[in-house]
Amino acid sequence: QSPPGQPTVTHCRSYEKETFNCWWKPGPDGGLPTNYTLVYWTEKNNKRIECPDYHTSGPYSCSFSKAHFSMWILYSVIVNASNALGWNASYEYKFDMLDIVQPFPPRNLSLSYEAVETSMPYLIVKWNTPEKADVKTGWMTLVYQVRLREEKQQIWEEHIVEQQTKLKIFSLTPGKTYAVQVRCNADKGKWSEWSEEEYFQIPEVTKKQD
Amino acid sequence: CLTREVVFSSPICTSGSFQCQVLLSDLFDRAIRLSHYIHSLSTEMFEDIEQQYSEGRQLLIKLMNNCHTSTLNTPENKEQTLQLQHEDLLSLVNKLLLSWYQPLKYLSMKAPNNIVQKVKEAEEHARILQGGIDRISERMLTDLEDFYPQWLGPVDVMMPQGDLHLFPVYQLLHCFRRDAHKIDSYLKILRYHMIHANS
């Protein structure tokens, strides 16, 4: 049995520029029950403040509510591991809140097809803004990326969409099935994960009756 | 490229006549297109200098709380921003913009070559945005104060030999990204208040 090994703060993330979370990886526990505490401070307030919620974001995590959130400030985080024989602290993990903004993926991706006399047929891709993203007031401005590939191919075709939640894609091959995904980022920050894949088979062209 | 006369001008007609009034929502939309773009430029410039200069140098420690605009009492999250008086929010935007004329001038002379072009573009767009803010303040009947945080020149920081000349550039670009994001965020919230929240 021994004191605990050194924990490592792995990453922090703000999903909607209003709250944020941090996660850490424990070191070896020394064969004894180990207790973890996380503290943070900022460039404007050197006072160490303990994590308010160790549970909501799962094991080895801390969730910080709005009261702890400041958009334009440098944060420092340290995790401390302790057991009956001693303790060990992580390196200081420092970040700028601007750099950890990474939204949830867009939701409810849906595909439909439009083939009208007056124009080329096209695939309509629609989605909803990600969970908790306040785009209405302008606090979050999202840019989207849609990607599409033929079902049995590997190469994706990518489209950047500024702020709308809809895209028309032309020139798809009748009879082929396509996979589509969408992701987003806020204020040139990190891209979210990709949404679930949705599939759509483009209808065959039916010959007109003479 | 965009010039102040083009972006915020209105058709030739007698001053004040109703038809020629550019809608306040259009003034905000134009201003936000500029602030959004300036923020994008500031992010690219900071990413450029980070790749070139800060790799493995743990520079964030040296950036603690030393932007020349940190003396401004600015809202730090969404609730604080939403609660601030409209005139105060516009005044903050104005002060932040004014406080960056000198530092951007410095950056246009001292930044690495691959960044200088973006600095000059940011300078130009900030100038145009300033014109827009002036027009918006007229329409909101808001008097913008002349006071703004002065930049007192590049910081002196003890750095390992050979790195001295770029640290002030790195530090300014870090602060410019921060303030450009504040300007963009405050203008968007202000637009929401002035345009959407009232309709």
Tab-separated table of C-alpha atoms in Angstrom:
chain	number	residue	atom	x	y	z
A	1	GLN	CA	0.000	0.000	0.000
A	2	SER	CA	1.199	3.525	-0.773
A	3	PRO	CA	0.040	7.126	-1.212
A	4	PRO	CA	-1.996	7.676	-4.431
A	5	GLY	CA	-0.331	8.295	-7.781
A	6	GLN	CA	-0.539	11.663	-9.500
A	7	PRO	CA	-3.899	12.445	-11.155
A	8	THR	CA	-4.023	14.287	-14.519
A	9	VAL	CA	-6.590	16.867	-15.587
A	10	THR	CA	-7.436	15.658	-19.080
A	11	HIS	CA	-9.763	18.330	-20.461
A	12	CYS	CA	-12.390	20.952	-19.758
A	13	ARG	CA	-15.354	21.832	-21.966
A	14	SER	CA	-18.122	24.423	-22.157
A	15	TYR	CA	-21.087	23.242	-24.224
A	16	GLU	CA	-22.986	26.509	-24.364
A	17	LYS	CA	-20.792	29.334	-23.018
A	18	GLU	CA	-22.767	29.433	-19.760
A	19	THR	CA	-21.389	26.557	-17.684
A	20	PHE	CA	-18.364	24.279	-17.981
A	21	ASN	CA	-17.050	20.888	-16.910
A	22	CYS	CA	-13.614	19.375	-16.254
A	23	TRP	CA	-12.478	15.739	-16.207
A	24	TRP	CA	-9.412	14.043	-14.812
A	25	LYS	CA	-7.676	10.706	-14.993
A	26	PRO	CA	-6.769	9.177	-11.607
A	27	GLY	CA	-3.257	7.898	-10.948
A	28	PRO	CA	-2.623	4.480	-9.279
A	29	ASP	CA	-4.710	4.413	-6.054
A	30	GLY	CA	-2.015	2.796	-3.850
A	31	GLY	CA	-4.367	-0.019	-2.866
A	32	LEU	CA	-6.401	2.215	-0.544
A	33	PRO	CA	-9.678	4.137	-0.847
A	34	THR	CA	-8.776	7.435	-2.528
A	35	ASN	CA	-10.555	10.788	-2.216
A	36	TYR	CA	-10.354	13.460	-4.935
A	37	THR	CA	-10.866	17.197	-4.629
A	38	LEU	CA	-10.682	19.701	-7.462
A	39	VAL	CA	-9.995	23.399	-6.941
A	40	TYR	CA	-9.838	26.271	-9.416
A	41	TRP	CA	-8.870	29.939	-9.495
A	42	THR	CA	-8.779	32.596	-12.189
A	43	GLU	CA	-6.613	35.450	-13.414
A	44	LYS	CA	-8.986	37.846	-11.652
A	45	ASN	CA	-9.486	35.947	-8.406
A	46	ASN	CA	-6.584	34.016	-6.889
A	47	LYS	CA	-8.779	32.468	-4.185
A	48	ARG	CA	-9.016	28.686	-4.533
A	49	ILE	CA	-12.608	27.524	-5.003
A	50	GLU	CA	-13.607	23.887	-4.672
A	51	CYS	CA	-15.615	22.036	-7.265
A	52	PRO	CA	-19.366	22.556	-6.612
A	53	ASP	CA	-20.586	19.296	-8.206
A	54	TYR	CA	-18.582	16.087	-8.559
A	55	HIS	CA	-21.458	13.945	-9.896
A	56	THR	CA	-23.474	15.403	-12.786
A	57	SER	CA	-20.839	14.780	-15.456
A	58	GLY	CA	-19.934	11.276	-14.330
A	59	PRO	CA	-16.908	9.787	-12.515
A	60	TYR	CA	-13.723	11.872	-12.094
A	61	SER	CA	-15.471	15.034	-13.201
A	62	CYS	CA	-16.572	18.433	-11.989
A	63	SER	CA	-19.536	20.485	-13.233
A	64	PHE	CA	-19.408	24.247	-12.779
A	65	SER	CA	-22.699	26.138	-12.814
A	66	LYS	CA	-23.339	29.627	-14.204
A	67	ALA	CA	-22.155	31.183	-10.963
A	68	HIS	CA	-18.638	29.910	-11.681
A	69	PHE	CA	-18.574	30.818	-15.360
A	70	SER	CA	-16.733	33.794	-16.873
A	71	MET	CA	-16.319	33.985	-20.633
A	72	TRP	CA	-13.187	36.077	-21.018
A	73	ILE	CA	-10.877	34.879	-18.294
A	74	LEU	CA	-7.973	32.440	-17.821
A	75	TYR	CA	-8.722	29.560	-15.446
A	76	SER	CA	-6.389	27.262	-13.513
A	77	VAL	CA	-7.458	23.847	-12.182
A	78	ILE	CA	-5.686	21.373	-9.887
A	79	VAL	CA	-6.907	17.935	-8.714
A	80	ASN	CA	-5.737	16.536	-5.407
A	81	ALA	CA	-5.795	12.771	-4.619
A	82	SER	CA	-5.455	11.596	-1.005
A	83	ASN	CA	-5.644	8.328	0.938
A	84	ALA	CA	-4.666	7.130	4.433
A	85	LEU	CA	-0.951	7.133	3.571
A	86	GLY	CA	-0.631	10.516	1.835
A	87	TRP	CA	-1.655	12.686	-1.105
A	88	ASN	CA	-0.641	13.733	-4.613
A	89	ALA	CA	-1.624	16.747	-6.731
A	90	SER	CA	-1.979	17.090	-10.507
A	91	TYR	CA	-0.067	19.608	-12.541
A	92	GLU	CA	-1.848	22.959	-12.878
A	93	TYR	CA	-4.165	22.795	-15.868
A	94	LYS	CA	-4.594	26.312	-17.317
A	95	PHE	CA	-7.036	27.307	-20.041
A	96	ASP	CA	-8.728	30.292	-21.641
A	97	MET	CA	-12.522	29.840	-21.603
A	98	LEU	CA	-12.603	30.848	-25.272
A	99	ASP	CA	-10.590	27.750	-26.082
A	100	ILE	CA	-12.836	25.157	-24.419
A	101	VAL	CA	-16.159	26.082	-26.049
A	102	GLN	CA	-17.360	22.985	-27.906
A	103	PRO	CA	-21.118	22.664	-28.482
A	104	PHE	CA	-23.203	19.501	-28.372
A	105	PRO	CA	-23.852	18.063	-31.859
A	106	PRO	CA	-26.870	19.373	-33.844
A	107	ARG	CA	-30.085	17.386	-33.299
A	108	ASN	CA	-32.890	15.808	-35.320
A	109	LEU	CA	-31.090	15.512	-38.660
A	110	SER	CA	-33.713	14.828	-41.351
A	111	LEU	CA	-33.474	14.214	-45.101
A	112	SER	CA	-36.070	14.637	-47.823
A	113	TYR	CA	-36.077	14.930	-51.594
A	114	GLU	CA	-37.577	17.528	-53.920
A	115	ALA	CA	-38.057	16.870	-57.635
A	116	VAL	CA	-40.154	19.566	-59.303
A	117	GLU	CA	-40.655	20.334	-62.961
A	118	THR	CA	-39.152	23.781	-62.758
A	119	SER	CA	-35.765	22.957	-61.242
A	120	MET	CA	-33.097	20.301	-60.768
A	121	PRO	CA	-33.986	17.693	-58.114
A	122	TYR	CA	-32.239	18.154	-54.775
A	123	LEU	CA	-31.807	16.582	-51.361
A	124	ILE	CA	-33.015	18.756	-48.448
A	125	VAL	CA	-30.967	18.350	-45.284
A	126	LYS	CA	-32.492	19.851	-42.105
A	127	TRP	CA	-31.452	19.802	-38.431
A	128	ASN	CA	-32.039	21.574	-35.136
A	129	THR	CA	-29.611	23.638	-33.101
A	130	PRO	CA	-27.732	21.707	-30.426
A	131	GLU	CA	-28.991	21.251	-26.922
A	132	LYS	CA	-28.844	24.353	-24.663
A	133	ALA	CA	-27.371	26.597	-27.381
A	134	ASP	CA	-28.830	30.090	-27.058
A	135	VAL	CA	-28.747	31.326	-30.648
A	136	LYS	CA	-31.877	33.463	-30.166
A	137	THR	CA	-30.171	36.243	-28.193
A	138	GLY	CA	-27.009	35.897	-30.245
A	139	TRP	CA	-24.982	34.658	-27.285
A	140	MET	CA	-24.028	31.716	-29.468
A	141	THR	CA	-23.426	32.033	-33.211
A	142	LEU	CA	-23.126	28.617	-34.783
A	143	VAL	CA	-21.556	27.555	-38.058
A	144	TYR	CA	-22.395	24.103	-39.377
A	145	GLN	CA	-20.606	21.546	-41.521
A	146	VAL	CA	-22.616	18.929	-43.406
A	147	ARG	CA	-20.887	15.930	-44.912
A	148	LEU	CA	-22.286	13.339	-47.303
A	149	ARG	CA	-20.980	10.215	-48.967
A	150	GLU	CA	-22.315	7.378	-51.053
A	151	GLU	CA	-23.150	4.503	-48.735
A	152	LYS	CA	-20.370	2.184	-49.925
A	153	GLN	CA	-17.749	4.900	-50.469
A	154	GLN	CA	-15.233	6.328	-48.032
A	155	ILE	CA	-14.806	9.850	-49.375
A	156	TRP	CA	-17.022	12.541	-47.859
A	157	GLU	CA	-18.225	15.648	-49.653
A	158	GLU	CA	-18.318	18.575	-47.200
A	159	HIS	CA	-20.455	21.749	-47.106
A	160	ILE	CA	-20.096	24.720	-44.727
A	161	VAL	CA	-23.408	26.311	-43.731
A	162	GLU	CA	-23.432	29.698	-41.986
A	163	GLN	CA	-26.023	29.889	-39.204
A	164	GLN	CA	-29.028	28.389	-41.118
A	165	THR	CA	-30.205	24.891	-40.223
A	166	LYS	CA	-31.030	23.716	-43.742
A	167	LEU	CA	-29.085	22.812	-46.876
A	168	LYS	CA	-30.047	21.819	-50.429
A	169	ILE	CA	-27.700	19.399	-52.212
A	170	PHE	CA	-27.995	19.001	-55.979
A	171	SER	CA	-26.532	16.572	-58.558
A	172	LEU	CA	-26.933	13.335	-56.593
A	173	THR	CA	-27.072	10.015	-58.470
A	174	PRO	CA	-30.568	8.521	-58.822
A	175	GLY	CA	-30.803	5.083	-57.218
A	176	LYS	CA	-27.789	5.589	-54.945
A	177	THR	CA	-28.028	5.679	-51.119
A	178	TYR	CA	-26.226	8.440	-49.277
A	179	ALA	CA	-25.073	8.814	-45.647
A	180	VAL	CA	-25.292	12.325	-44.151
A	181	GLN	CA	-23.967	13.866	-40.905
A	182	VAL	CA	-23.774	17.403	-39.484
A	183	ARG	CA	-21.667	19.089	-36.799
A	184	CYS	CA	-21.218	22.674	-35.545
A	185	ASN	CA	-18.857	25.129	-33.898
A	186	ALA	CA	-19.314	28.410	-32.045
A	187	ASP	CA	-17.258	31.549	-32.668
A	188	LYS	CA	-14.474	29.668	-34.544
A	189	GLY	CA	-14.013	27.356	-31.583
A	190	LYS	CA	-13.871	23.557	-31.494
A	191	TRP	CA	-16.149	21.478	-33.714
A	192	SER	CA	-18.786	19.394	-31.943
A	193	GLU	CA	-18.919	15.656	-32.499
A	194	TRP	CA	-20.721	14.573	-35.655
A	195	SER	CA	-24.433	13.898	-35.401
A	196	GLU	CA	-25.800	10.400	-35.931
A	197	GLU	CA	-25.669	9.251	-39.573
A	198	GLU	CA	-28.875	9.460	-41.571
A	199	TYR	CA	-29.382	7.592	-44.863
A	200	PHE	CA	-31.431	8.427	-47.942
A	201	GLN	CA	-31.898	6.624	-51.260
A	202	ILE	CA	-32.277	8.980	-54.232
A	203	PRO	CA	-35.334	7.930	-56.296
A	204	GLU	CA	-34.736	6.474	-59.760
A	205	VAL	CA	-35.634	8.802	-62.643
A	206	THR	CA	-39.049	7.668	-63.989
A	207	LYS	CA	-39.487	7.962	-67.817
A	208	LYS	CA	-42.344	10.371	-68.801
A	209	GLN	CA	-45.371	8.884	-70.642
A	210	ASP	CA	-45.378	10.197	-74.311
B	1	CYS	CA	-12.592	46.474	-49.979
B	2	LEU	CA	-15.354	47.917	-47.824
B	3	THR	CA	-15.033	51.560	-47.009
B	4	ARG	CA	-16.899	53.503	-44.367
B	5	GLU	CA	-18.851	55.440	-46.998
B	6	VAL	CA	-20.161	52.270	-48.664
B	7	VAL	CA	-21.113	50.216	-45.647
B	8	PHE	CA	-22.942	52.723	-43.535
B	9	SER	CA	-23.997	55.295	-46.166
B	10	SER	CA	-27.633	55.982	-47.080
B	11	PRO	CA	-29.160	57.246	-50.373
B	12	ILE	CA	-28.818	60.934	-51.194
B	13	CYS	CA	-31.835	62.773	-49.835
B	14	THR	CA	-32.734	65.419	-47.347
B	15	SER	CA	-31.353	64.621	-43.923
B	16	GLY	CA	-33.792	63.138	-41.496
B	17	SER	CA	-36.494	62.331	-44.052
B	18	PHE	CA	-38.150	59.136	-43.021
B	19	GLN	CA	-37.691	57.229	-46.268
B	20	CYS	CA	-33.930	57.584	-46.137
B	21	GLN	CA	-33.530	56.390	-42.587
B	22	VAL	CA	-31.456	53.200	-42.624
B	23	LEU	CA	-33.324	50.799	-40.397
B	24	LEU	CA	-31.722	50.345	-36.975
B	25	SER	CA	-31.857	46.597	-37.601
B	26	ASP	CA	-29.826	47.078	-40.797
B	27	LEU	CA	-27.257	49.163	-38.921
B	28	PHE	CA	-26.947	46.383	-36.363
B	29	ASP	CA	-26.740	43.670	-39.018
B	30	ARG	CA	-23.924	45.508	-40.803
B	31	ALA	CA	-22.102	46.191	-37.541
B	32	ILE	CA	-22.361	42.533	-36.509
B	33	ARG	CA	-21.138	41.292	-39.880
B	34	LEU	CA	-18.050	43.429	-39.236
B	35	SER	CA	-17.594	42.452	-35.583
B	36	HIS	CA	-18.036	38.767	-36.443
B	37	TYR	CA	-15.412	39.067	-39.167
B	38	ILE	CA	-12.998	41.020	-36.959
B	39	HIS	CA	-13.329	38.296	-34.330
B	40	SER	CA	-12.614	35.616	-36.945
B	41	LEU	CA	-9.487	37.537	-38.006
B	42	SER	CA	-8.380	37.904	-34.391
B	43	THR	CA	-8.796	34.158	-33.822
B	44	GLU	CA	-6.775	33.311	-36.926
B	45	MET	CA	-4.015	35.738	-35.941
B	46	PHE	CA	-3.790	34.303	-32.438
B	47	GLU	CA	-3.703	30.750	-33.803
B	48	ASP	CA	-0.939	31.814	-36.219
B	49	ILE	CA	1.231	33.315	-33.475
B	50	GLU	CA	0.510	30.379	-31.154
B	51	GLN	CA	1.819	27.937	-33.741
B	52	GLN	CA	4.870	30.072	-34.477
B	53	TYR	CA	5.766	31.226	-31.020
B	54	SER	CA	4.168	29.624	-28.021
B	55	GLU	CA	4.667	25.894	-28.662
B	56	GLY	CA	5.622	24.378	-25.307
B	57	ARG	CA	6.462	27.749	-23.712
B	58	GLN	CA	3.667	27.729	-21.093
B	59	LEU	CA	2.969	31.340	-22.000
B	60	LEU	CA	-0.560	31.385	-20.606
B	61	ILE	CA	0.993	31.896	-17.176
B	62	LYS	CA	2.499	35.204	-18.324
B	63	LEU	CA	-0.782	36.424	-19.802
B	64	MET	CA	-2.478	36.615	-16.438
B	65	ASN	CA	-4.661	39.661	-16.240
B	66	ASN	CA	-2.510	42.059	-18.242
B	67	CYS	CA	-4.659	43.172	-21.161
B	68	HIS	CA	-4.646	46.979	-21.257
B	69	THR	CA	-8.464	46.860	-21.374
B	70	SER	CA	-8.843	44.720	-18.229
B	71	THR	CA	-9.405	47.914	-16.238
B	72	LEU	CA	-12.796	48.192	-17.978
B	73	ASN	CA	-15.588	46.739	-15.878
B	74	THR	CA	-17.174	44.476	-18.481
B	75	PRO	CA	-19.907	41.843	-18.103
B	76	GLU	CA	-18.295	38.399	-17.971
B	77	ASN	CA	-21.181	36.047	-18.804
B	78	LYS	CA	-24.562	35.962	-20.517
B	79	GLU	CA	-26.685	37.007	-17.533
B	80	GLN	CA	-24.493	40.020	-16.772
B	81	THR	CA	-24.516	41.024	-20.455
B	82	LEU	CA	-28.300	40.695	-20.758
B	83	GLN	CA	-28.822	42.760	-17.607
B	84	LEU	CA	-26.601	45.688	-18.581
B	85	GLN	CA	-28.288	48.883	-19.760
B	86	HIS	CA	-28.256	49.198	-23.550
B	87	GLU	CA	-26.424	52.516	-23.444
B	88	ASP	CA	-23.764	51.077	-21.163
B	89	LEU	CA	-23.272	48.067	-23.424
B	90	LEU	CA	-22.886	50.292	-26.509
B	91	SER	CA	-20.517	52.551	-24.610
B	92	LEU	CA	-18.369	49.531	-23.659
B	93	VAL	CA	-18.231	48.430	-27.289
B	94	ASN	CA	-17.133	51.932	-28.238
B	95	LYS	CA	-14.416	52.039	-25.579
B	96	LEU	CA	-13.084	48.610	-26.493
B	97	LEU	CA	-12.882	49.626	-30.164
B	98	LEU	CA	-11.156	52.939	-29.437
B	99	SER	CA	-8.663	51.267	-27.118
B	100	TRP	CA	-7.331	49.128	-29.970
B	101	TYR	CA	-6.297	51.808	-32.509
B	102	GLN	CA	-2.807	52.274	-31.095
B	103	PRO	CA	-2.022	48.611	-30.407
B	104	LEU	CA	-3.201	47.612	-33.900
B	105	LYS	CA	-0.905	50.292	-35.310
B	106	TYR	CA	1.977	48.726	-33.321
B	107	LEU	CA	1.045	45.232	-34.503
B	108	SER	CA	0.963	46.357	-38.128
B	109	MET	CA	4.663	47.228	-37.739
B	110	LYS	CA	5.895	44.497	-35.381
B	111	ALA	CA	3.852	41.361	-36.116
B	112	PRO	CA	5.402	38.621	-38.275
B	113	ASN	CA	4.854	39.038	-42.031
B	114	ASN	CA	2.193	36.337	-42.340
B	115	ILE	CA	0.089	38.144	-39.730
B	116	VAL	CA	0.566	41.792	-40.779
B	117	GLN	CA	-1.925	41.599	-43.647
B	118	LYS	CA	-4.653	40.380	-41.282
B	119	VAL	CA	-3.773	43.133	-38.787
B	120	LYS	CA	-4.247	45.751	-41.487
B	121	GLU	CA	-7.540	44.178	-42.498
B	122	ALA	CA	-8.678	44.226	-38.869
B	123	GLU	CA	-7.654	47.898	-38.587
B	124	GLU	CA	-9.700	48.791	-41.653
B	125	HIS	CA	-12.783	46.903	-40.526
B	126	ALA	CA	-12.507	48.317	-36.989
B	127	ARG	CA	-12.491	51.818	-38.466
B	128	ILE	CA	-15.628	51.049	-40.478
B	129	LEU	CA	-17.261	49.457	-37.451
B	130	GLN	CA	-16.485	52.603	-35.447
B	131	GLY	CA	-18.520	54.564	-37.989
B	132	GLY	CA	-21.360	52.149	-37.535
B	133	ILE	CA	-21.238	52.435	-33.759
B	134	ASP	CA	-21.377	56.216	-34.083
B	135	ARG	CA	-24.524	55.961	-36.235
B	136	ILE	CA	-26.143	53.419	-33.931
B	137	SER	CA	-25.457	55.656	-30.924
B	138	GLU	CA	-27.082	58.580	-32.723
B	139	ARG	CA	-30.177	56.493	-33.368
B	140	MET	CA	-30.223	55.249	-29.785
B	141	LEU	CA	-29.744	58.847	-28.584
B	142	THR	CA	-26.739	57.662	-26.615
B	143	ASP	CA	-23.760	59.929	-25.936
B	144	LEU	CA	-20.575	57.924	-26.178
B	145	GLU	CA	-17.932	58.937	-23.630
B	146	ASP	CA	-14.467	59.857	-24.875
B	147	PHE	CA	-12.651	58.014	-22.119
B	148	TYR	CA	-11.143	54.640	-23.048
B	149	PRO	CA	-8.263	52.513	-21.684
B	150	GLN	CA	-4.981	53.784	-23.096
B	151	TRP	CA	-2.388	51.344	-24.301
B	152	LEU	CA	0.929	52.245	-22.699
B	153	GLY	CA	3.141	50.416	-25.145
B	154	PRO	CA	4.546	46.864	-25.288
B	155	VAL	CA	4.982	44.971	-22.013
B	156	ASP	CA	8.416	44.239	-20.557
B	157	VAL	CA	8.639	40.590	-19.604
B	158	MET	CA	11.727	38.635	-18.630
B	159	MET	CA	11.880	35.890	-21.264
B	160	PRO	CA	14.551	33.398	-22.274
B	161	GLN	CA	17.095	35.052	-24.617
B	162	GLY	CA	15.971	35.463	-28.215
B	163	ASP	CA	12.235	35.460	-27.451
B	164	LEU	CA	11.821	39.005	-26.209
B	165	HIS	CA	10.647	40.727	-29.359
B	166	LEU	CA	7.663	38.467	-30.056
B	167	PHE	CA	6.124	38.215	-26.592
B	168	PRO	CA	4.439	41.655	-26.740
B	169	VAL	CA	2.919	40.648	-30.103
B	170	TYR	CA	1.729	37.347	-28.653
B	171	GLN	CA	0.246	39.053	-25.614
B	172	LEU	CA	-1.516	41.740	-27.710
B	173	LEU	CA	-2.995	39.161	-30.080
B	174	HIS	CA	-4.279	37.151	-27.106
B	175	CYS	CA	-5.969	40.275	-25.727
B	176	PHE	CA	-7.269	41.363	-29.147
B	177	ARG	CA	-8.987	37.996	-29.637
B	178	ARG	CA	-10.594	38.366	-26.231
B	179	ASP	CA	-11.813	41.935	-26.831
B	180	ALA	CA	-12.932	41.249	-30.405
B	181	HIS	CA	-15.073	38.420	-29.014
B	182	LYS	CA	-16.494	40.757	-26.356
B	183	ILE	CA	-17.376	43.391	-28.972
B	184	ASP	CA	-19.065	40.754	-31.159
B	185	SER	CA	-20.962	39.195	-28.244
B	186	TYR	CA	-22.133	42.531	-26.809
B	187	LEU	CA	-23.344	43.790	-30.184
B	188	LYS	CA	-25.318	40.574	-30.764
B	189	ILE	CA	-26.998	40.824	-27.362
B	190	LEU	CA	-27.673	44.533	-27.986
B	191	ARG	CA	-29.283	43.720	-31.357
B	192	TYR	CA	-31.463	41.131	-29.615
B	193	HIS	CA	-32.541	43.760	-27.069
B	194	MET	CA	-33.126	46.547	-29.556
B	195	ILE	CA	-34.629	44.585	-32.396
B	196	HIS	CA	-36.063	41.268	-31.376
B	197	ALA	CA	-36.943	41.758	-27.737
B	198	ASN	CA	-39.064	44.855	-28.648
B	199	SER	CA	-40.837	43.299	-31.647
